[in-house]
PDB file of C-alpha atoms in Angstrom:
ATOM      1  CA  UNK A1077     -34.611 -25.488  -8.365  1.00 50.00           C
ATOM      2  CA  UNK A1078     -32.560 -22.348  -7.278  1.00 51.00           C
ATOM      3  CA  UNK A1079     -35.249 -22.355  -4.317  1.00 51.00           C
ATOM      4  CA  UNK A1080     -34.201 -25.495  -3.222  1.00 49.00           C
ATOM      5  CA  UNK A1081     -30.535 -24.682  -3.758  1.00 51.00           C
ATOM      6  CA  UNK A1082     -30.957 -21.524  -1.565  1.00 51.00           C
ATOM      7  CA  UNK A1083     -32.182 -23.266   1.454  1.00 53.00           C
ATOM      8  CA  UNK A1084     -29.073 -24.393   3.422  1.00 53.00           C
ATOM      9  CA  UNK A1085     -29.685 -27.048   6.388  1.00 55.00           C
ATOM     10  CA  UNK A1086     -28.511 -25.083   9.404  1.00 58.00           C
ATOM     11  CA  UNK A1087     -25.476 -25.317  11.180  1.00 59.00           C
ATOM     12  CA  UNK A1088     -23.467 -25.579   7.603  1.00 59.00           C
ATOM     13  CA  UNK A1089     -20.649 -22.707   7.376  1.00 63.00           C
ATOM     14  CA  UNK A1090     -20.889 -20.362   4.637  1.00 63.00           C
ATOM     15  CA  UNK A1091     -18.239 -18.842   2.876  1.00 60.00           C
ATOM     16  CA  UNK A1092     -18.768 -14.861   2.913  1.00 63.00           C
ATOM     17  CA  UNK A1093     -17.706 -12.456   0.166  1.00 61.00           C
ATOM     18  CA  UNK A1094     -14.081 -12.513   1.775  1.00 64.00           C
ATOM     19  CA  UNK A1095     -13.251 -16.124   2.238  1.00 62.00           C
ATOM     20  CA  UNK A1096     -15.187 -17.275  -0.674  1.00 60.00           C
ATOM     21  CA  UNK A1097     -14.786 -15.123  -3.460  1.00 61.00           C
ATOM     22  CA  UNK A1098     -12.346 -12.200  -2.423  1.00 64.00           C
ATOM     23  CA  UNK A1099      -9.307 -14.293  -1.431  1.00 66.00           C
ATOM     24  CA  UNK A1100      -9.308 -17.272  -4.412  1.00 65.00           C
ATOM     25  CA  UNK A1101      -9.793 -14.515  -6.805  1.00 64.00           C
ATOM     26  CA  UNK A1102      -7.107 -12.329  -5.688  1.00 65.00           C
ATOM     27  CA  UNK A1103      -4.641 -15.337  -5.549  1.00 66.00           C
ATOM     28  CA  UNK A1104      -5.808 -16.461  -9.338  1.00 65.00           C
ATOM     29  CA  UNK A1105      -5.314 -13.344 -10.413  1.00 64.00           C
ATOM     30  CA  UNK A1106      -1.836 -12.209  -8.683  1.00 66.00           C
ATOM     31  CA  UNK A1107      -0.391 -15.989  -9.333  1.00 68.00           C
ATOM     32  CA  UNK A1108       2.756 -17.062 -11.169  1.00 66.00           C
ATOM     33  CA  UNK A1109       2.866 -13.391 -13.188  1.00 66.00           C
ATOM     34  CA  UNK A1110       3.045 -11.388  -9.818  1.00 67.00           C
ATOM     35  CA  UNK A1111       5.671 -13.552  -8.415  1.00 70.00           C
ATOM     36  CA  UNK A1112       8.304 -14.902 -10.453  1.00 73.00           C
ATOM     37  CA  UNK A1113       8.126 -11.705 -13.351  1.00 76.00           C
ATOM     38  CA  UNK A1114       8.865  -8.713 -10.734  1.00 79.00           C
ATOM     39  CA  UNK A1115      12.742  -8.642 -11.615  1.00 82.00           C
ATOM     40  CA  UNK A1116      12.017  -8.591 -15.401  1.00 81.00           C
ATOM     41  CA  UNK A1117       9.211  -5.598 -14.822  1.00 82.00           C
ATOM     42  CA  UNK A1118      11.807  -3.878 -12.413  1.00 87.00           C
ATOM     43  CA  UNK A1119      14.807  -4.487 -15.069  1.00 91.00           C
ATOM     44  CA  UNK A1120      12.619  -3.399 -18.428  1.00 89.00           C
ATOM     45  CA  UNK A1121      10.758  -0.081 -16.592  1.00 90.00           C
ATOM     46  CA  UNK A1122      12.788   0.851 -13.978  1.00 92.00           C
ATOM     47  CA  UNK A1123      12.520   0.964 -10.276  1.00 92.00           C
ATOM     48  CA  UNK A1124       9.692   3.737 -10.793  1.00 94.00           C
ATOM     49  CA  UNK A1125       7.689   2.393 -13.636  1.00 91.00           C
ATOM     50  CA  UNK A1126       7.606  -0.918 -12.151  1.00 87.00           C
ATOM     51  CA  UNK A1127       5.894   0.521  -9.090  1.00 89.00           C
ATOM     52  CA  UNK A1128       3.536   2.209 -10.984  1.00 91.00           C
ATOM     53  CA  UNK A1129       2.687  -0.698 -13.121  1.00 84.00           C
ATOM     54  CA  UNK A1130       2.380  -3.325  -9.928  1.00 82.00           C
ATOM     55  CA  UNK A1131       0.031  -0.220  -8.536  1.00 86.00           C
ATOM     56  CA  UNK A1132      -2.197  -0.214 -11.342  1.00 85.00           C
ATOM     57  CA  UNK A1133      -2.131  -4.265 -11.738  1.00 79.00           C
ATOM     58  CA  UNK A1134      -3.001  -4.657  -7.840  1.00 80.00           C
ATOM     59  CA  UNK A1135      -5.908  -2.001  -8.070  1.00 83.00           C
ATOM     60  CA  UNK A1136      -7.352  -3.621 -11.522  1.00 80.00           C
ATOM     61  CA  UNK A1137      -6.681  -7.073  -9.479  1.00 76.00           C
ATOM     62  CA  UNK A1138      -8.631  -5.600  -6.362  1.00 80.00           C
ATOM     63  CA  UNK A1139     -11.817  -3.791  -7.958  1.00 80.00           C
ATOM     64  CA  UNK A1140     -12.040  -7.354 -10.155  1.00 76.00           C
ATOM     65  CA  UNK A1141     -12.057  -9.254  -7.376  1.00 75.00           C
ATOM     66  CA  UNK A1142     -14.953  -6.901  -5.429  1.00 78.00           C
ATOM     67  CA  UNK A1143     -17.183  -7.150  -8.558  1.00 75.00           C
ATOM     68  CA  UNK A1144     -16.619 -11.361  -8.807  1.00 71.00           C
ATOM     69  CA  UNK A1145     -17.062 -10.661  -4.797  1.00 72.00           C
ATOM     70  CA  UNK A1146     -20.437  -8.689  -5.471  1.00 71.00           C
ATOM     71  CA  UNK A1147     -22.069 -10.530  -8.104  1.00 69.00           C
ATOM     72  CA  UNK A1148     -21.211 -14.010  -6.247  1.00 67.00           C
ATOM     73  CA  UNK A1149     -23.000 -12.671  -3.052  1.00 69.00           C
ATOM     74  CA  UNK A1150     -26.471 -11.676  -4.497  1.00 66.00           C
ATOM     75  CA  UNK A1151     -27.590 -15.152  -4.562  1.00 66.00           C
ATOM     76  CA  UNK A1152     -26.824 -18.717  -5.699  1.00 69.00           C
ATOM     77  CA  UNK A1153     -24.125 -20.259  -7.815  1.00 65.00           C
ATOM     78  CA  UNK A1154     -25.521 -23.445  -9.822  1.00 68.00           C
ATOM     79  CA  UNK A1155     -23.288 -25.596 -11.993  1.00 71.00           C
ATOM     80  CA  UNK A1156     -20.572 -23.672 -14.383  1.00 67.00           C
ATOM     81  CA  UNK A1157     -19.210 -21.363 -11.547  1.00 68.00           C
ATOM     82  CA  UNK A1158     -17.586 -18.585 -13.356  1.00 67.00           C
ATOM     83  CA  UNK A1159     -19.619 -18.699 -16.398  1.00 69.00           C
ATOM     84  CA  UNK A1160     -23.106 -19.132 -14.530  1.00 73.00           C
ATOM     85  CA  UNK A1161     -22.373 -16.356 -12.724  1.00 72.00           C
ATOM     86  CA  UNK A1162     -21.498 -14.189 -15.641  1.00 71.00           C
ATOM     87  CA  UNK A1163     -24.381 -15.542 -17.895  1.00 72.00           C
ATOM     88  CA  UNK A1164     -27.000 -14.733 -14.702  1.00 72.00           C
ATOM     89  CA  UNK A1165     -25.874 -10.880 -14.482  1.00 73.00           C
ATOM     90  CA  UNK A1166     -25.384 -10.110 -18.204  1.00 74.00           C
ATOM     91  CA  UNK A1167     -27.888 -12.794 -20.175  1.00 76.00           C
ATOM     92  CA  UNK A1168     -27.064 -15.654 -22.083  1.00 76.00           C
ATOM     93  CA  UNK A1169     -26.225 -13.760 -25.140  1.00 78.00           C
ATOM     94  CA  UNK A1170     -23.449 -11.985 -23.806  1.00 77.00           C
ATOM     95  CA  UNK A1171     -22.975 -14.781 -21.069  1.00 74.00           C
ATOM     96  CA  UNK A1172     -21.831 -17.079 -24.016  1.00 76.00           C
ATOM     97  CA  UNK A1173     -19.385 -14.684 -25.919  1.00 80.00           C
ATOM     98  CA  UNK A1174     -17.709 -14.401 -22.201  1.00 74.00           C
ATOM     99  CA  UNK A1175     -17.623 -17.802 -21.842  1.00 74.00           C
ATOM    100  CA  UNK A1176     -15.415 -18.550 -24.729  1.00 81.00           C
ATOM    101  CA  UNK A1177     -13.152 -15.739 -23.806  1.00 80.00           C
ATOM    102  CA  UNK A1178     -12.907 -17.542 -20.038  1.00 75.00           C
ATOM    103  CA  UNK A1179     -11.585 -20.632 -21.660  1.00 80.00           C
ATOM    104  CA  UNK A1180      -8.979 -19.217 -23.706  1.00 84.00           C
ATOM    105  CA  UNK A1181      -7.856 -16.909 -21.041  1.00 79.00           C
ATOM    106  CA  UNK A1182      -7.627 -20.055 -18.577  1.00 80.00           C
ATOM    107  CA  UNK A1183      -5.684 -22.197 -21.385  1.00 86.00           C
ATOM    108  CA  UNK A1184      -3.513 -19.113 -21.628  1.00 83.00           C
ATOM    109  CA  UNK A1185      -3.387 -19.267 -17.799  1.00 81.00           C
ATOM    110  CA  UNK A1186      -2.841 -23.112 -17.437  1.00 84.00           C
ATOM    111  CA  UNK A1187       0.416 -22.279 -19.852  1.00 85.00           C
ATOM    112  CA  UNK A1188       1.730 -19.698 -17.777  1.00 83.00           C
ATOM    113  CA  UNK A1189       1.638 -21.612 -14.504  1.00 84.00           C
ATOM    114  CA  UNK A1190       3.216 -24.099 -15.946  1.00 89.00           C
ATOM    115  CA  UNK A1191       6.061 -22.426 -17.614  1.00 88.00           C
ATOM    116  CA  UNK A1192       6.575 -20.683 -14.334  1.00 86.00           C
ATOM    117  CA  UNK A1193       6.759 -24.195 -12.316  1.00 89.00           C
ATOM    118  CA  UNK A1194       9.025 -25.480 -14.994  1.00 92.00           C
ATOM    119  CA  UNK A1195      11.212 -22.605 -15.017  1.00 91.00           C
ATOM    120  CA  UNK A1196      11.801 -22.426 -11.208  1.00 90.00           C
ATOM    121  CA  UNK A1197      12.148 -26.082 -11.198  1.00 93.00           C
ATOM    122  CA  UNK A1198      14.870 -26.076 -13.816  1.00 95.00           C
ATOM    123  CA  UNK A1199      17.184 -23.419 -12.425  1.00 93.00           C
ATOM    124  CA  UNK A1200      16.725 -25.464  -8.847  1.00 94.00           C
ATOM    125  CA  UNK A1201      17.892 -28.652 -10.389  1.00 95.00           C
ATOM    126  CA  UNK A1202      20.475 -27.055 -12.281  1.00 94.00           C
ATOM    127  CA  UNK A1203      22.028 -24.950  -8.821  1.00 93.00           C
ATOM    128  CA  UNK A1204      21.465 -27.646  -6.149  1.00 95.00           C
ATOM    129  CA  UNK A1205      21.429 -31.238  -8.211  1.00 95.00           C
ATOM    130  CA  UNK A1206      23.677 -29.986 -11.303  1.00 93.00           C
ATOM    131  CA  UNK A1207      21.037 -31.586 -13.489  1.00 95.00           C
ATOM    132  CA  UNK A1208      20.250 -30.534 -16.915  1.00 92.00           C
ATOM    133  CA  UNK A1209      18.229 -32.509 -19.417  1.00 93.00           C
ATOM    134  CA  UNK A1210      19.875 -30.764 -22.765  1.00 94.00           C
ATOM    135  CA  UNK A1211      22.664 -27.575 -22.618  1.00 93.00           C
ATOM    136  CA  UNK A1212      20.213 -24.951 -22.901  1.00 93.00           C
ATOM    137  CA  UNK A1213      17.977 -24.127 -20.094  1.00 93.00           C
ATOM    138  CA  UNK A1214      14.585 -23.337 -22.499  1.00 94.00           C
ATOM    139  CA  UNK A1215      14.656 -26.678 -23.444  1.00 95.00           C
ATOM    140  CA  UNK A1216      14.188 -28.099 -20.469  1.00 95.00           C
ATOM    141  CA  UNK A1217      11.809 -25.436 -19.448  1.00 94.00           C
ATOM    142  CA  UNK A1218       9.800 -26.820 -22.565  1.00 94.00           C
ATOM    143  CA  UNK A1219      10.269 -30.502 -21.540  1.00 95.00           C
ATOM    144  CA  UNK A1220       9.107 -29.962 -17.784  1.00 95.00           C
ATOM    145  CA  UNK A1221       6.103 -28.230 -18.465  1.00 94.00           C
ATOM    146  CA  UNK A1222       5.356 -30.794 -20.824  1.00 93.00           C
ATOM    147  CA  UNK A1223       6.224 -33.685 -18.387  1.00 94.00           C
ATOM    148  CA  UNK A1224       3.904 -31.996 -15.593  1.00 93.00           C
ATOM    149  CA  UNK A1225       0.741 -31.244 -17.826  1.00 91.00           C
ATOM    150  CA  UNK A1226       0.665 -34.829 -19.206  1.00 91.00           C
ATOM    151  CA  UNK A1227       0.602 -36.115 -15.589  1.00 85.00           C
TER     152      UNK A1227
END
């Protein structure tokens, strides 16, 4: 079956190790958390220690995104994406034990997109519309994310 897989008609466009892999898993990775949490980093480490903490993130963010790159490129991906490709390069054993690791850390990253697109879109509607759903602003932090994951 993989045989099969591996033959491509020609003329199709392939995605390469940059385009493919290298780019979607560098903007997974750097996301809501790189974007919207810089002025808490900056205000709770200082100018300094933020730099050297958005230094380390970016080069742990970078060498992740080479291996995904690397192990993605050696051949190809059958249904389960993320968890094929880890079950292929370390067995099924191990492959498994990642896998339920994956899903949490996706639930946890589900949560923190949508806490981030809540929280920008409550201080927008609250500066430009002067709309508030209750007094405090968590609340409808809590609401909005809500709202947006059931739909």
């Amino acid at each position: 079956e993989e045989k099969a897989m591996a033959e491509e008609p020609k003329g199709q466009k392939k995605f390469g190790p940059w385009d493919g892999v290298m780019a979607g898993c560098l903007l997974n990775i750097f996301g809501v958390i790189m974007f919207l949490r810089v002025g808490f980093v900056v205000g709770q480490a200082g100018i300094i220690g933020a730099l050297i903490i958005m230094s380390i993130s970016s080069v742990v963010t970078i060498l992740t995104a080479l291996s995904m790159s690397a192990i993605c490129t050696n051949g190809t991906i059958l249904a389960g994406g993320a968890y094929y490709i880890i079950s292929r390069a370390l067995g099924p054993s191990v492959g498994g034990a990642i896998g339920i690791l994956f899903s949490l850390g996706n639930m946890c990253a589900c949560s923190l997109y949508l806490i981030g697109f809540a929280e920008t879109m409550v201080q927008n509607l609250r500066l430009y519309l002067d709309f508030s759903i209750f007094s405090d602003p968590v609340m409808d932090v809590r609401i909005w994310s809500n709202v947006v994951l059931c739909f």
